[in-house]
Short mmCIF file of C-alpha atoms and ligand atoms in Angstrom, two decimals:
data_model
loop_
_atom_site.label_atom_id
_atom_site.label_comp_id
_atom_site.label_asym_id
_atom_site.label_seq_id
_atom_site.Cartn_x
_atom_site.Cartn_y
_atom_site.Cartn_z
CA MET K 1 -35.38 -46.05 -10.64
CA LEU K 2 -34.01 -43.40 -8.05
CA LYS K 3 -30.66 -42.80 -10.18
CA GLY K 4 -30.45 -39.30 -11.46
CA ARG K 5 -33.22 -38.33 -10.14
CA HIS K 6 -33.85 -34.76 -8.17
CA LEU K 7 -35.61 -34.44 -4.90
CA LEU K 8 -37.66 -31.10 -4.91
CA ASP K 9 -40.78 -31.79 -3.19
CA PRO K 10 -41.51 -34.96 -0.88
CA THR K 11 -44.07 -36.14 -3.19
CA ASP K 12 -41.37 -36.52 -5.58
CA PHE K 13 -40.68 -39.91 -5.04
CA SER K 14 -43.42 -43.11 -5.18
CA PRO K 15 -43.90 -44.47 -1.59
CA GLY K 16 -42.41 -47.38 -3.04
CA GLU K 17 -39.32 -45.70 -4.00
CA LEU K 18 -39.26 -44.00 -0.71
CA ASP K 19 -39.52 -47.76 0.77
CA GLU K 20 -36.62 -48.56 -0.73
CA ILE K 21 -34.67 -45.68 0.55
CA PHE K 22 -36.13 -46.67 3.97
CA ASP K 23 -34.71 -50.48 3.46
CA PHE K 24 -31.53 -48.90 2.53
CA ALA K 25 -31.46 -46.86 5.41
CA ASP K 26 -32.00 -49.87 8.07
CA GLN K 27 -29.39 -51.51 6.41
CA ILE K 28 -27.17 -49.02 6.44
CA ILE K 29 -28.15 -48.68 10.42
CA GLN K 30 -27.57 -52.51 10.90
CA SER K 31 -23.80 -52.19 9.99
CA PRO K 32 -22.84 -48.71 8.86
CA ALA K 33 -18.75 -50.27 8.13
CA GLN K 34 -20.12 -52.22 5.38
CA PHE K 35 -20.91 -48.86 3.05
CA ASN K 36 -17.98 -46.87 3.78
CA HIS K 37 -16.42 -46.88 0.30
CA LEU K 38 -19.75 -46.80 -1.39
CA CYS K 39 -18.99 -43.15 -2.96
CA ASP K 40 -15.39 -43.27 -2.99
CA SER K 41 -14.33 -40.06 -5.44
CA SER K 42 -17.70 -38.91 -5.19
CA ILE K 43 -18.34 -35.11 -5.04
CA LEU K 44 -21.24 -33.95 -2.89
CA ALA K 45 -21.69 -29.90 -2.77
CA THR K 46 -23.54 -28.31 -0.50
CA LEU K 47 -24.88 -24.91 -1.55
CA PHE K 48 -26.53 -23.26 1.81
CA TYR K 49 -27.80 -19.34 1.46
CA GLU K 50 -29.51 -20.45 4.63
CA PRO K 51 -28.36 -21.20 8.37
CA SER K 52 -28.23 -24.63 9.14
CA THR K 53 -26.82 -26.96 11.46
CA ARG K 54 -28.43 -30.68 11.01
CA THR K 55 -29.47 -30.45 7.75
CA ARG K 56 -25.74 -29.41 6.60
CA PHE K 57 -23.73 -31.58 8.61
CA SER K 58 -25.86 -34.73 8.38
CA PHE K 59 -25.50 -34.22 4.36
CA GLU K 60 -21.66 -33.99 4.69
CA ALA K 61 -21.23 -36.54 7.60
CA ALA K 62 -23.33 -38.41 5.26
CA MET K 63 -21.52 -38.44 2.38
CA LEU K 64 -18.02 -38.32 4.25
CA ARG K 65 -19.10 -42.01 5.83
CA LEU K 66 -19.80 -43.37 2.85
CA GLY K 67 -16.29 -42.55 1.63
CA GLY K 68 -17.30 -39.64 -0.78
CA ASN K 69 -15.97 -35.90 -0.58
CA VAL K 70 -17.45 -32.60 0.50
CA VAL K 71 -17.65 -28.89 -1.30
CA GLY K 72 -19.35 -25.83 -0.52
CA PHE K 73 -20.37 -22.74 1.37
CA SER K 74 -22.50 -22.28 4.21
CA GLU K 75 -22.34 -18.72 3.77
CA PRO K 76 -23.33 -17.52 0.39
CA THR K 77 -21.71 -14.42 0.95
CA SER K 78 -18.51 -16.42 0.62
CA SER K 79 -18.84 -17.16 -2.74
CA SER K 80 -19.69 -15.40 -6.25
CA VAL K 81 -23.51 -15.50 -4.60
CA ALA K 82 -22.14 -11.79 -3.60
CA LYS K 83 -20.90 -10.76 -6.82
CA GLY K 84 -24.42 -11.13 -7.77
CA GLU K 85 -24.03 -14.77 -9.72
CA SER K 86 -27.88 -15.91 -10.12
CA VAL K 87 -28.83 -19.39 -9.21
CA ALA K 88 -28.76 -20.63 -12.95
CA ASP K 89 -25.30 -19.90 -13.07
CA THR K 90 -24.00 -21.01 -9.85
CA ILE K 91 -25.64 -24.46 -10.61
CA ARG K 92 -24.31 -24.73 -13.74
CA THR K 93 -20.95 -24.26 -12.26
CA VAL K 94 -21.10 -26.23 -9.58
CA ALA K 95 -22.61 -29.20 -11.37
CA CYS K 96 -19.09 -29.06 -13.46
CA TYR K 97 -17.58 -29.81 -10.17
CA ALA K 98 -20.23 -32.17 -8.27
CA ASP K 99 -21.83 -35.31 -8.57
CA ILE K 100 -24.65 -34.22 -6.62
CA ILE K 101 -26.06 -31.11 -5.32
CA VAL K 102 -27.50 -30.15 -2.11
CA MET K 103 -29.48 -26.78 -1.68
CA ARG K 104 -31.10 -24.43 0.58
CA HIS K 105 -32.25 -21.31 -0.23
CA PRO K 106 -34.54 -18.41 1.46
CA LYS K 107 -36.96 -18.06 -1.82
CA GLU K 108 -39.40 -20.81 -2.39
CA GLY K 109 -38.51 -22.73 -5.74
CA ALA K 110 -35.06 -22.13 -5.64
CA PRO K 111 -34.11 -25.41 -5.97
CA ARG K 112 -36.20 -26.10 -8.64
CA ILE K 113 -35.25 -23.74 -10.59
CA ALA K 114 -31.38 -24.84 -10.35
CA SER K 115 -32.72 -28.10 -11.09
CA GLN K 116 -33.28 -26.71 -14.53
CA TYR K 117 -30.20 -26.03 -15.19
CA SER K 118 -28.55 -28.90 -13.48
CA PRO K 119 -27.08 -31.86 -15.21
CA VAL K 120 -26.46 -34.04 -11.70
CA PRO K 121 -28.92 -34.81 -9.02
CA VAL K 122 -30.29 -30.96 -6.89
CA ILE K 123 -31.63 -31.90 -3.39
CA ASN K 124 -34.02 -29.32 -1.88
CA ALA K 125 -32.78 -28.64 1.56
CA GLY K 126 -35.93 -26.39 2.34
CA ASP K 127 -36.36 -23.66 0.42
CA GLY K 128 -38.06 -20.66 2.07
CA GLY K 129 -41.37 -21.51 4.07
CA HIS K 130 -42.15 -24.01 1.47
CA LEU K 131 -40.84 -27.82 1.75
CA HIS K 132 -38.01 -29.48 3.05
CA PRO K 133 -38.23 -33.28 1.69
CA THR K 134 -35.11 -34.52 3.23
CA GLN K 135 -36.41 -33.28 6.54
CA THR K 136 -39.52 -35.44 5.60
CA LEU K 137 -37.75 -38.85 4.77
CA THR K 138 -35.83 -38.17 8.39
CA ASP K 139 -39.17 -37.90 9.85
CA LEU K 140 -41.12 -40.69 8.07
CA LEU K 141 -37.98 -43.04 8.55
CA THR K 142 -38.07 -42.44 12.35
CA ILE K 143 -41.68 -43.26 12.56
CA ARG K 144 -41.46 -46.31 10.43
CA SER K 145 -38.70 -47.13 13.30
CA VAL K 146 -40.30 -46.49 16.15
CA LYS K 147 -44.44 -47.29 15.48
CA HIS K 148 -43.34 -50.11 12.65
CA GLN K 149 -45.85 -48.43 10.23
CA LEU K 150 -46.79 -45.15 8.54
CA THR K 151 -50.30 -45.62 8.44
CA GLY K 152 -53.22 -44.81 10.54
CA LEU K 153 -51.75 -42.76 12.72
CA THR K 154 -53.02 -39.37 14.36
CA ILE K 155 -50.27 -37.03 13.67
CA GLY K 156 -50.30 -33.69 15.84
CA CYS K 157 -48.50 -30.83 14.50
CA CYS K 158 -47.88 -28.04 17.10
CA GLY K 159 -46.46 -24.11 16.31
CA ASP K 160 -45.62 -22.13 13.53
CA LEU K 161 -47.83 -23.74 11.02
CA LYS K 162 -47.76 -21.38 8.45
CA PHE K 163 -43.95 -20.72 8.24
CA GLY K 164 -42.84 -24.09 9.24
CA ARG K 165 -42.09 -25.68 5.73
CA THR K 166 -41.03 -29.12 7.64
CA VAL K 167 -44.58 -29.18 8.43
CA HIS K 168 -45.53 -28.15 4.84
CA SER K 169 -43.74 -31.40 3.83
CA LEU K 170 -44.41 -33.84 6.50
CA ILE K 171 -48.55 -33.12 5.95
CA LYS K 172 -47.60 -34.12 2.21
CA ALA K 173 -46.02 -36.38 2.25
CA ALA K 174 -47.80 -38.94 5.16
CA SER K 175 -51.23 -37.70 3.79
CA ARG K 176 -50.16 -40.23 1.22
CA TYR K 177 -50.31 -43.07 3.39
CA PRO K 178 -53.81 -44.46 4.59
CA ASP K 179 -55.66 -43.63 7.26
CA ASN K 180 -53.64 -40.89 8.93
CA ARG K 181 -55.19 -38.04 10.80
CA PHE K 182 -53.89 -35.14 11.13
CA VAL K 183 -54.36 -32.50 14.28
CA LEU K 184 -52.84 -28.72 13.52
CA ILE K 185 -52.42 -27.25 16.48
CA SER K 186 -51.52 -23.51 16.33
CA PRO K 187 -52.36 -19.74 17.26
CA LYS K 188 -54.71 -18.34 14.74
CA GLU K 189 -52.06 -16.21 12.83
CA LEU K 190 -50.28 -19.45 12.46
CA ARG K 191 -52.30 -21.58 10.84
CA VAL K 192 -51.67 -23.89 7.70
CA PRO K 193 -51.65 -21.90 4.68
CA ASP K 194 -55.08 -22.79 2.91
CA TYR K 195 -53.60 -24.75 0.09
CA VAL K 196 -52.68 -26.98 2.61
CA THR K 197 -55.92 -27.99 3.96
CA ALA K 198 -57.29 -27.58 0.71
CA ASP K 199 -55.18 -30.67 -0.64
CA LEU K 200 -56.15 -32.25 2.38
CA ALA K 201 -59.87 -31.76 1.95
CA THR K 202 -59.89 -32.88 -1.73
CA LYS K 203 -58.48 -36.56 -0.64
CA GLY K 204 -60.51 -36.62 2.46
CA ILE K 205 -57.99 -36.82 4.96
CA ALA K 206 -59.44 -36.10 8.20
CA TYR K 207 -58.08 -33.19 10.02
CA GLN K 208 -58.89 -30.73 12.40
CA GLU K 209 -57.35 -27.00 13.43
CA VAL K 210 -57.42 -26.63 17.40
CA GLU K 211 -55.45 -23.94 19.16
CA ARG K 212 -55.19 -25.57 22.33
CA LEU K 213 -52.57 -28.67 22.64
CA ASP K 214 -53.89 -29.54 26.13
CA ASP K 215 -57.10 -30.42 24.65
CA VAL K 216 -55.92 -32.85 22.13
CA ILE K 217 -52.39 -34.12 23.57
CA GLY K 218 -54.08 -37.41 24.80
CA ASN K 219 -55.74 -38.48 21.25
CA LEU K 220 -52.22 -38.56 19.33
CA ASP K 221 -49.72 -40.70 17.79
CA ILE K 222 -46.84 -38.37 17.26
CA LEU K 223 -46.53 -34.80 18.86
CA TYR K 224 -44.61 -32.75 15.60
CA MET K 225 -43.60 -29.89 17.48
CA THR K 226 -41.67 -26.66 15.73
CA ARG K 227 -40.27 -23.59 16.34
CA VAL K 228 -41.86 -20.29 15.43
CA GLN K 229 -39.90 -19.28 12.34
CA LYS K 230 -38.66 -15.42 13.87
CA GLU K 231 -36.65 -15.37 10.36
CA ARG K 232 -40.01 -15.12 8.14
CA PHE K 233 -41.81 -12.77 10.36
CA PHE K 234 -42.46 -9.13 9.15
CA ASN K 235 -42.71 -7.82 12.32
CA GLU K 236 -40.78 -8.29 15.57
CA ASP K 237 -43.87 -7.52 17.64
CA ASP K 238 -45.59 -10.15 16.10
CA TYR K 239 -42.86 -12.78 16.76
CA VAL K 240 -42.50 -11.79 20.26
CA ARG K 241 -46.37 -12.33 21.55
CA LEU K 242 -46.33 -15.80 19.56
CA LYS K 243 -42.57 -17.03 20.35
CA ASP K 244 -43.69 -18.67 23.60
CA VAL K 245 -47.74 -20.18 22.92
CA TYR K 246 -46.39 -23.50 23.39
CA VAL K 247 -44.12 -24.73 25.90
CA LEU K 248 -44.15 -29.11 25.89
CA ASN K 249 -42.97 -29.95 29.60
CA ALA K 250 -43.51 -32.64 32.08
CA GLU K 251 -46.83 -31.53 33.40
CA LYS K 252 -48.00 -31.57 29.53
CA MET K 253 -46.71 -34.77 28.63
CA ARG K 254 -48.46 -36.33 31.58
CA LEU K 255 -51.98 -35.84 29.72
CA ALA K 256 -50.01 -37.60 26.75
CA ARG K 257 -50.20 -41.80 26.04
CA GLN K 258 -47.56 -43.48 27.05
CA ASP K 259 -47.23 -44.90 23.17
CA MET K 260 -46.88 -41.61 21.93
CA ILE K 261 -43.74 -39.90 20.70
CA VAL K 262 -42.62 -36.24 20.38
CA MET K 263 -40.41 -35.29 17.56
CA HIS K 264 -38.87 -31.94 16.71
CA PRO K 265 -37.01 -31.03 13.18
CA LEU K 266 -34.58 -28.66 15.47
CA PRO K 267 -33.36 -26.32 16.23
CA ARG K 268 -35.92 -25.61 19.00
CA VAL K 269 -35.86 -22.39 20.77
CA GLY K 270 -38.14 -23.09 24.20
CA GLU K 271 -41.14 -24.91 22.95
CA ILE K 272 -39.86 -27.83 24.40
CA SER K 273 -38.65 -27.60 27.95
CA TYR K 274 -35.17 -29.47 28.95
CA ASP K 275 -37.10 -31.05 31.70
CA ILE K 276 -39.00 -33.98 29.23
CA ASP K 277 -35.13 -34.74 27.31
CA ASP K 278 -35.58 -37.90 29.57
CA ASP K 279 -38.75 -38.91 28.93
CA PRO K 280 -38.55 -42.18 26.58
CA ARG K 281 -40.98 -40.54 24.62
CA ALA K 282 -38.64 -37.57 23.66
CA TYR K 283 -37.63 -38.65 20.29
CA TYR K 284 -35.57 -35.27 18.41
CA PHE K 285 -32.40 -36.38 19.04
CA LYS K 286 -32.61 -39.76 17.98
CA GLN K 287 -34.53 -38.16 14.68
CA ALA K 288 -31.59 -36.32 14.10
CA LYS K 289 -29.65 -39.37 13.78
CA PHE K 290 -32.24 -41.18 11.68
CA GLY K 291 -31.56 -37.72 9.58
CA MET K 292 -27.84 -38.80 8.59
CA PHE K 293 -28.75 -42.49 8.00
CA VAL K 294 -31.66 -41.48 5.53
CA ARG K 295 -29.51 -39.24 3.92
CA MET K 296 -26.81 -41.69 3.48
CA ALA K 297 -29.34 -44.37 1.52
CA LEU K 298 -30.84 -41.14 -0.50
CA ILE K 299 -27.22 -40.03 -1.55
CA SER K 300 -26.14 -43.68 -2.60
CA LYS K 301 -29.91 -44.61 -4.77
CA LEU K 302 -29.50 -40.70 -6.81
CA LEU K 303 -26.01 -41.07 -7.32
CA GLY K 304 -27.12 -45.07 -8.56
CA VAL K 305 -23.92 -46.85 -6.10
CA SER K 306 -26.45 -48.82 -3.46
C1 NCD I 1 -35.73 -26.84 10.14
C2 NCD I 1 -36.09 -26.13 8.81
O1 NCD I 1 -34.71 -25.46 8.56
O2 NCD I 1 -36.85 -26.06 8.09
N1 NCD I 1 -35.15 -27.21 10.56
C3 NCD I 1 -34.36 -28.26 9.99
O3 NCD I 1 -33.72 -28.53 8.88
N2 NCD I 1 -33.82 -29.62 10.87
C4 NCD I 1 -36.71 -26.38 11.22
C5 NCD I 1 -36.26 -25.11 11.67
O4 NCD I 1 -35.71 -24.23 11.74
O5 NCD I 1 -37.16 -24.58 12.49
#
């Protein structure tokens, strides 16, 4: 039963519950017009304390396509946050007006605090360098749709694995499905946090950490590229030194298998060259579209109207 639940961590829902969301997303993809009035008169609030394009727009578009309405801010300085209001008080207030709340916050754990004060479902739309569960739903739905399975995959994650919350979320969620393996490709300074690898080791899941993309790209089913997370660096010089370590281009794609797919949560800032956008293996814009459909399914399930 998903009605009334929060989504703070990608493992808050069981694989069975995720399938329920993905199956419903598939139905919406088949005939979106059928669901135009599913959330008539419901209100979604988007509280974005950090910049966003895809996540906020796809949530808002999802709610509007379900017939619901949207309120919120994309810039905390335009709300009472600028006057010093706490997350707890903002949430208690917004929950008086909205039926479901989506929150992105620079501090890890802020959406969890919000959920403790909220009588309506709270969805974590990214908390600092920690987790981004709805990007993971997007990623899993994309993989399921293209590969027709979520098991037995060799998943390469490349770029800023230290601060990239989408990677932390994806590894956490994908490691629950049998026989997936992870190839973690990053400079030493941007390796995944120890807690991520410790969790893989405890579960006995195969992973390797490497620095060179060229050496491993030919083994991958999925290459998940990520941006170096400028805003989470303490030091501009380190960012400048590390930002262009990986650039996926047509030449590198020649080393990859014909059935490997390239994913990226976006935005990209140079790590994928425009010359591969027309390669049939480039999935990042299709992935962004799956993001809207999976959020339509998620909102409906949490509101209990599907
Ligand atoms: C990601 C994020 O915000 O973590 N973007 C997104 O939601 N699609 C990735 C990023 O900003 O690099």
